[in-house]
mmCIF file of C-alpha atoms in Angstrom:
data_model
loop_
_atom_site.group_PDB
_atom_site.id
_atom_site.type_symbol
_atom_site.label_atom_id
_atom_site.label_comp_id
_atom_site.label_asym_id
_atom_site.label_seq_id
_atom_site.Cartn_x
_atom_site.Cartn_y
_atom_site.Cartn_z
ATOM 1 C CA UNK A 1 -11.465 -4.304 16.235
ATOM 2 C CA UNK A 2 -10.648 -5.166 12.624
ATOM 3 C CA UNK A 3 -6.913 -5.049 12.190
ATOM 4 C CA UNK A 4 -3.713 -6.387 10.690
ATOM 5 C CA UNK A 5 -0.955 -7.015 13.196
ATOM 6 C CA UNK A 6 2.747 -7.453 12.557
ATOM 7 C CA UNK A 7 5.514 -8.572 14.853
ATOM 8 C CA UNK A 8 8.088 -7.459 15.622
ATOM 9 C CA UNK A 9 7.695 -3.739 14.939
ATOM 10 C CA UNK A 10 11.428 -3.141 15.026
ATOM 11 C CA UNK A 11 14.249 -5.589 14.411
ATOM 12 C CA UNK A 12 17.993 -5.223 14.139
ATOM 13 C CA UNK A 13 19.832 -8.318 13.019
ATOM 14 C CA UNK A 14 23.055 -9.447 11.397
ATOM 15 C CA UNK A 15 23.731 -10.741 7.917
ATOM 16 C CA UNK A 16 22.788 -14.370 7.459
ATOM 17 C CA UNK A 17 20.707 -14.876 10.589
ATOM 18 C CA UNK A 18 17.323 -16.275 9.620
ATOM 19 C CA UNK A 19 14.312 -14.302 10.753
ATOM 20 C CA UNK A 20 10.530 -14.366 10.467
ATOM 21 C CA UNK A 21 8.137 -11.434 10.533
ATOM 22 C CA UNK A 22 4.629 -12.494 11.448
ATOM 23 C CA UNK A 23 1.432 -11.055 10.021
ATOM 24 C CA UNK A 24 -2.084 -11.805 11.176
ATOM 25 C CA UNK A 25 -5.502 -10.422 10.221
ATOM 26 C CA UNK A 26 -8.846 -10.899 11.953
ATOM 27 C CA UNK A 27 -11.132 -9.914 9.064
ATOM 28 C CA UNK A 28 -11.353 -13.306 7.347
ATOM 29 C CA UNK A 29 -9.753 -11.803 4.247
ATOM 30 C CA UNK A 30 -8.763 -14.085 1.406
ATOM 31 C CA UNK A 31 -5.991 -11.894 -0.010
ATOM 32 C CA UNK A 32 -2.792 -11.050 1.857
ATOM 33 C CA UNK A 33 0.373 -9.379 0.702
ATOM 34 C CA UNK A 34 3.810 -8.198 1.787
ATOM 35 C CA UNK A 35 5.385 -4.928 0.670
ATOM 36 C CA UNK A 36 8.624 -3.187 1.310
ATOM 37 C CA UNK A 37 8.867 0.586 1.402
ATOM 38 C CA UNK A 38 12.076 2.362 0.456
ATOM 39 C CA UNK A 39 12.564 6.123 0.023
ATOM 40 C CA UNK A 40 11.744 7.288 -3.489
ATOM 41 C CA UNK A 41 10.512 3.857 -4.565
ATOM 42 C CA UNK A 42 7.095 3.765 -2.972
ATOM 43 C CA UNK A 43 5.793 0.354 -1.976
ATOM 44 C CA UNK A 44 6.940 -2.693 -3.870
ATOM 45 C CA UNK A 45 5.186 -5.994 -3.561
ATOM 46 C CA UNK A 46 7.261 -8.939 -2.367
ATOM 47 C CA UNK A 47 4.764 -11.819 -2.307
ATOM 48 C CA UNK A 48 1.040 -12.160 -2.231
ATOM 49 C CA UNK A 49 -1.476 -14.871 -1.452
ATOM 50 C CA UNK A 50 -4.899 -15.232 -3.027
ATOM 51 C CA UNK A 51 -5.998 -17.776 -0.415
ATOM 52 C CA UNK A 52 -4.749 -20.589 1.823
ATOM 53 C CA UNK A 53 -1.909 -22.537 0.212
ATOM 54 C CA UNK A 54 -1.887 -20.166 -2.800
ATOM 55 C CA UNK A 55 1.050 -17.774 -3.003
ATOM 56 C CA UNK A 56 2.804 -15.965 -5.824
ATOM 57 C CA UNK A 57 5.741 -13.677 -6.419
ATOM 58 C CA UNK A 58 5.386 -9.940 -6.528
ATOM 59 C CA UNK A 59 7.872 -7.498 -7.986
ATOM 60 C CA UNK A 60 10.797 -8.079 -5.604
ATOM 61 C CA UNK A 61 10.638 -11.675 -4.264
ATOM 62 C CA UNK A 62 14.378 -12.449 -4.232
ATOM 63 C CA UNK A 63 15.648 -13.320 -0.757
ATOM 64 C CA UNK A 64 12.191 -13.821 0.744
ATOM 65 C CA UNK A 65 9.870 -16.731 1.405
ATOM 66 C CA UNK A 66 6.245 -16.875 2.527
ATOM 67 C CA UNK A 67 3.696 -19.464 3.509
ATOM 68 C CA UNK A 68 -0.085 -19.413 3.908
ATOM 69 C CA UNK A 69 -1.134 -22.421 5.950
ATOM 70 C CA UNK A 70 -3.990 -20.600 7.678
ATOM 71 C CA UNK A 71 -6.258 -17.918 6.353
ATOM 72 C CA UNK A 72 -5.389 -15.388 9.046
ATOM 73 C CA UNK A 73 -1.575 -15.709 9.000
ATOM 74 C CA UNK A 74 0.991 -14.839 6.350
ATOM 75 C CA UNK A 75 4.549 -14.860 7.714
ATOM 76 C CA UNK A 76 7.494 -13.395 5.828
ATOM 77 C CA UNK A 77 10.726 -15.360 6.089
ATOM 78 C CA UNK A 78 14.229 -14.101 5.375
ATOM 79 C CA UNK A 79 16.408 -17.204 5.260
ATOM 80 C CA UNK A 80 19.702 -15.334 4.986
ATOM 81 C CA UNK A 81 19.155 -11.586 5.403
ATOM 82 C CA UNK A 82 21.492 -9.155 3.709
ATOM 83 C CA UNK A 83 21.991 -5.402 4.220
ATOM 84 C CA UNK A 84 20.018 -4.597 1.038
ATOM 85 C CA UNK A 85 16.952 -5.996 2.797
ATOM 86 C CA UNK A 86 17.074 -3.194 5.324
ATOM 87 C CA UNK A 87 13.705 -1.597 4.815
ATOM 88 C CA UNK A 88 10.247 -0.897 6.186
ATOM 89 C CA UNK A 89 7.917 -3.838 5.639
ATOM 90 C CA UNK A 90 4.137 -3.802 5.518
ATOM 91 C CA UNK A 91 1.645 -6.614 5.504
ATOM 92 C CA UNK A 92 -1.803 -6.006 4.041
ATOM 93 C CA UNK A 93 -5.035 -7.897 3.523
ATOM 94 C CA UNK A 94 -8.221 -7.458 1.568
ATOM 95 C CA UNK A 95 -11.419 -9.222 0.693
ATOM 96 C CA UNK A 96 -12.608 -10.164 -2.760
ATOM 97 C CA UNK A 97 -16.075 -9.040 -1.767
ATOM 98 C CA UNK A 98 -16.991 -5.423 -2.299
ATOM 99 C CA UNK A 99 -14.514 -2.637 -2.420
ATOM 100 C CA UNK A 100 -11.098 -4.345 -2.616
ATOM 101 C CA UNK A 101 -9.228 -1.800 -0.549
ATOM 102 C CA UNK A 102 -6.309 -3.199 1.371
ATOM 103 C CA UNK A 103 -5.897 -2.903 5.129
ATOM 104 C CA UNK A 104 -2.325 -2.383 6.213
ATOM 105 C CA UNK A 105 -0.441 -3.414 9.302
ATOM 106 C CA UNK A 106 1.630 -0.874 11.275
ATOM 107 C CA UNK A 107 4.908 -1.866 9.649
ATOM 108 C CA UNK A 108 8.125 -3.599 10.666
ATOM 109 C CA UNK A 109 11.357 -1.652 10.454
ATOM 110 C CA UNK A 110 14.169 -4.092 9.731
ATOM 111 C CA UNK A 111 17.863 -3.261 9.869
ATOM 112 C CA UNK A 112 20.398 -5.824 8.683
ATOM 113 C CA UNK A 113 24.019 -5.067 9.591
ATOM 114 C CA UNK B 1 1.852 -4.454 -16.932
ATOM 115 C CA UNK B 2 0.250 -1.655 -15.003
ATOM 116 C CA UNK B 3 2.138 1.367 -13.758
ATOM 117 C CA UNK B 4 1.466 4.461 -11.709
ATOM 118 C CA UNK B 5 3.232 7.814 -11.845
ATOM 119 C CA UNK B 6 3.153 10.549 -9.241
ATOM 120 C CA UNK B 7 5.097 13.340 -10.909
ATOM 121 C CA UNK B 8 5.648 15.451 -7.791
ATOM 122 C CA UNK B 9 7.888 14.347 -4.950
ATOM 123 C CA UNK B 10 6.481 17.085 -2.747
ATOM 124 C CA UNK B 11 3.563 19.487 -2.781
ATOM 125 C CA UNK B 12 3.601 22.580 -0.611
ATOM 126 C CA UNK B 13 0.381 24.412 0.159
ATOM 127 C CA UNK B 14 -0.777 26.988 2.667
ATOM 128 C CA UNK B 15 -3.518 26.022 5.079
ATOM 129 C CA UNK B 16 -6.929 26.884 3.663
ATOM 130 C CA UNK B 17 -5.791 26.695 0.053
ATOM 131 C CA UNK B 18 -6.838 23.956 -2.362
ATOM 132 C CA UNK B 19 -4.679 20.870 -2.458
ATOM 133 C CA UNK B 20 -4.064 18.721 -5.534
ATOM 134 C CA UNK B 21 -1.878 15.623 -5.715
ATOM 135 C CA UNK B 22 -1.380 14.276 -9.216
ATOM 136 C CA UNK B 23 -1.497 10.678 -10.388
ATOM 137 C CA UNK B 24 -1.452 9.104 -13.836
ATOM 138 C CA UNK B 25 -1.735 5.423 -14.575
ATOM 139 C CA UNK B 26 -1.353 2.775 -17.218
ATOM 140 C CA UNK B 27 -3.319 -0.472 -17.051
ATOM 141 C CA UNK B 28 -4.874 -3.012 -19.359
ATOM 142 C CA UNK B 29 -8.616 -3.134 -19.090
ATOM 143 C CA UNK B 30 -10.740 -1.179 -16.664
ATOM 144 C CA UNK B 31 -8.736 0.497 -13.923
ATOM 145 C CA UNK B 32 -9.325 0.046 -10.228
ATOM 146 C CA UNK B 33 -7.702 3.109 -8.657
ATOM 147 C CA UNK B 34 -6.945 3.937 -5.052
ATOM 148 C CA UNK B 35 -5.467 6.652 -2.874
ATOM 149 C CA UNK B 36 -3.780 5.885 0.426
ATOM 150 C CA UNK B 37 -2.262 8.183 3.035
ATOM 151 C CA UNK B 38 0.633 7.465 5.368
ATOM 152 C CA UNK B 39 1.210 9.515 8.493
ATOM 153 C CA UNK B 40 4.649 9.402 10.163
ATOM 154 C CA UNK B 41 5.448 6.055 11.774
ATOM 155 C CA UNK B 42 2.115 4.606 10.675
ATOM 156 C CA UNK B 43 0.865 2.142 8.120
ATOM 157 C CA UNK B 44 -1.082 3.174 5.061
ATOM 158 C CA UNK B 45 -4.708 4.191 5.410
ATOM 159 C CA UNK B 46 -7.272 3.925 2.648
ATOM 160 C CA UNK B 47 -8.680 7.266 1.471
ATOM 161 C CA UNK B 48 -10.846 6.525 -1.544
ATOM 162 C CA UNK B 49 -11.235 4.390 -4.640
ATOM 163 C CA UNK B 50 -12.605 4.393 -8.156
ATOM 164 C CA UNK B 51 -14.029 1.125 -9.441
ATOM 165 C CA UNK B 52 -16.813 2.233 -11.741
ATOM 166 C CA UNK B 53 -19.533 4.870 -11.962
ATOM 167 C CA UNK B 54 -19.277 8.561 -11.224
ATOM 168 C CA UNK B 55 -15.939 10.056 -12.217
ATOM 169 C CA UNK B 56 -15.832 12.197 -9.076
ATOM 170 C CA UNK B 57 -15.177 10.056 -6.048
ATOM 171 C CA UNK B 58 -15.520 11.303 -2.480
ATOM 172 C CA UNK B 59 -13.520 9.780 0.326
ATOM 173 C CA UNK B 60 -12.362 10.204 3.896
ATOM 174 C CA UNK B 61 -11.292 13.474 5.599
ATOM 175 C CA UNK B 62 -12.851 15.677 2.901
ATOM 176 C CA UNK B 63 -10.730 14.332 0.052
ATOM 177 C CA UNK B 64 -12.044 13.629 -3.408
ATOM 178 C CA UNK B 65 -10.526 12.421 -6.661
ATOM 179 C CA UNK B 66 -11.476 12.786 -10.279
ATOM 180 C CA UNK B 67 -11.117 9.906 -12.687
ATOM 181 C CA UNK B 68 -10.273 11.043 -16.203
ATOM 182 C CA UNK B 69 -10.164 8.162 -18.644
ATOM 183 C CA UNK B 70 -8.920 10.142 -21.649
ATOM 184 C CA UNK B 71 -5.995 11.568 -19.680
ATOM 185 C CA UNK B 72 -5.493 8.361 -17.648
ATOM 186 C CA UNK B 73 -5.374 10.444 -14.503
ATOM 187 C CA UNK B 74 -6.760 10.142 -11.005
ATOM 188 C CA UNK B 75 -5.793 13.343 -9.184
ATOM 189 C CA UNK B 76 -6.505 13.709 -5.476
ATOM 190 C CA UNK B 77 -8.033 16.983 -4.327
ATOM 191 C CA UNK B 78 -9.137 18.790 -1.223
ATOM 192 C CA UNK B 79 -10.810 22.196 -1.414
ATOM 193 C CA UNK B 80 -9.250 23.567 1.774
ATOM 194 C CA UNK B 81 -6.093 21.968 3.173
ATOM 195 C CA UNK B 82 -5.391 21.538 6.882
ATOM 196 C CA UNK B 83 -2.024 21.345 8.622
ATOM 197 C CA UNK B 84 -3.066 17.849 9.733
ATOM 198 C CA UNK B 85 -3.220 16.798 6.059
ATOM 199 C CA UNK B 86 0.586 16.865 5.961
ATOM 200 C CA UNK B 87 1.522 13.290 5.134
ATOM 201 C CA UNK B 88 2.759 10.981 2.399
ATOM 202 C CA UNK B 89 0.160 10.147 -0.247
ATOM 203 C CA UNK B 90 0.206 7.122 -2.516
ATOM 204 C CA UNK B 91 -1.774 6.446 -5.655
ATOM 205 C CA UNK B 92 -2.277 2.794 -6.621
ATOM 206 C CA UNK B 93 -3.822 0.792 -9.458
ATOM 207 C CA UNK B 94 -5.164 -2.730 -9.089
ATOM 208 C CA UNK B 95 -5.077 -5.363 -11.786
ATOM 209 C CA UNK B 96 -7.659 -8.080 -12.318
ATOM 210 C CA UNK B 97 -5.690 -10.481 -10.122
ATOM 211 C CA UNK B 98 -5.793 -8.175 -7.145
ATOM 212 C CA UNK B 99 -2.203 -7.003 -7.318
ATOM 213 C CA UNK B 100 -1.691 -3.378 -6.368
ATOM 214 C CA UNK B 101 0.932 -1.238 -8.093
ATOM 215 C CA UNK B 102 1.869 1.832 -6.079
ATOM 216 C CA UNK B 103 3.293 5.147 -7.150
ATOM 217 C CA UNK B 104 6.444 6.470 -5.502
ATOM 218 C CA UNK B 105 4.463 8.733 -3.224
ATOM 219 C CA UNK B 106 4.001 12.493 -2.857
ATOM 220 C CA UNK B 107 4.884 14.274 0.352
ATOM 221 C CA UNK B 108 2.296 16.932 1.175
ATOM 222 C CA UNK B 109 3.389 19.796 3.404
ATOM 223 C CA UNK B 110 0.681 22.169 4.619
ATOM 224 C CA UNK B 111 1.986 25.313 6.303
ATOM 225 C CA UNK B 112 -0.043 27.364 8.780
#
């Protein structure tokens, strides 16, 4: 089954404790992206990757890091989480061939206390 | 820079009535436009897209959208709403680099 998986689905952590949210897709997509969803703000892009070893900042990159060492994986790293990073995070992927629609993971709800 | 506006935070409609969710956009060049739906505790699901061609686009679950270049709009429509259509709907525009800009979302509530 074609899918984007994220882990963990739920995470409660404390300020300053480094964490990683994993994202993996099995569709051989070139493009991957991370978004955060906050009430009234829709989805805002954090980082995106056009292909392996190619990443770029989205609209709200501060406090986040990413890497793209393999085509299928695109982890999101919070080196020193803060309460304002409490949010719902989505990973997505798409292909450059054809219709361009993005496939989304199920989301990771992060709470930073 | 591209932008997307969804002017309504919430749309209420009775089951069986037509449903319209509004979206306007601003983008340089030709727009690539999308609608996504989010059900509670789920990720976003693709509904339909406009890339080029016919201004009336048909998508999943009986939804359609009309691209209007002069009004820079891409409104989502369904002729007869179902209670199961209650969800959060997002309009999005894609730039030439593949970056998606999302609207703030419109909550659709369909009452029996």
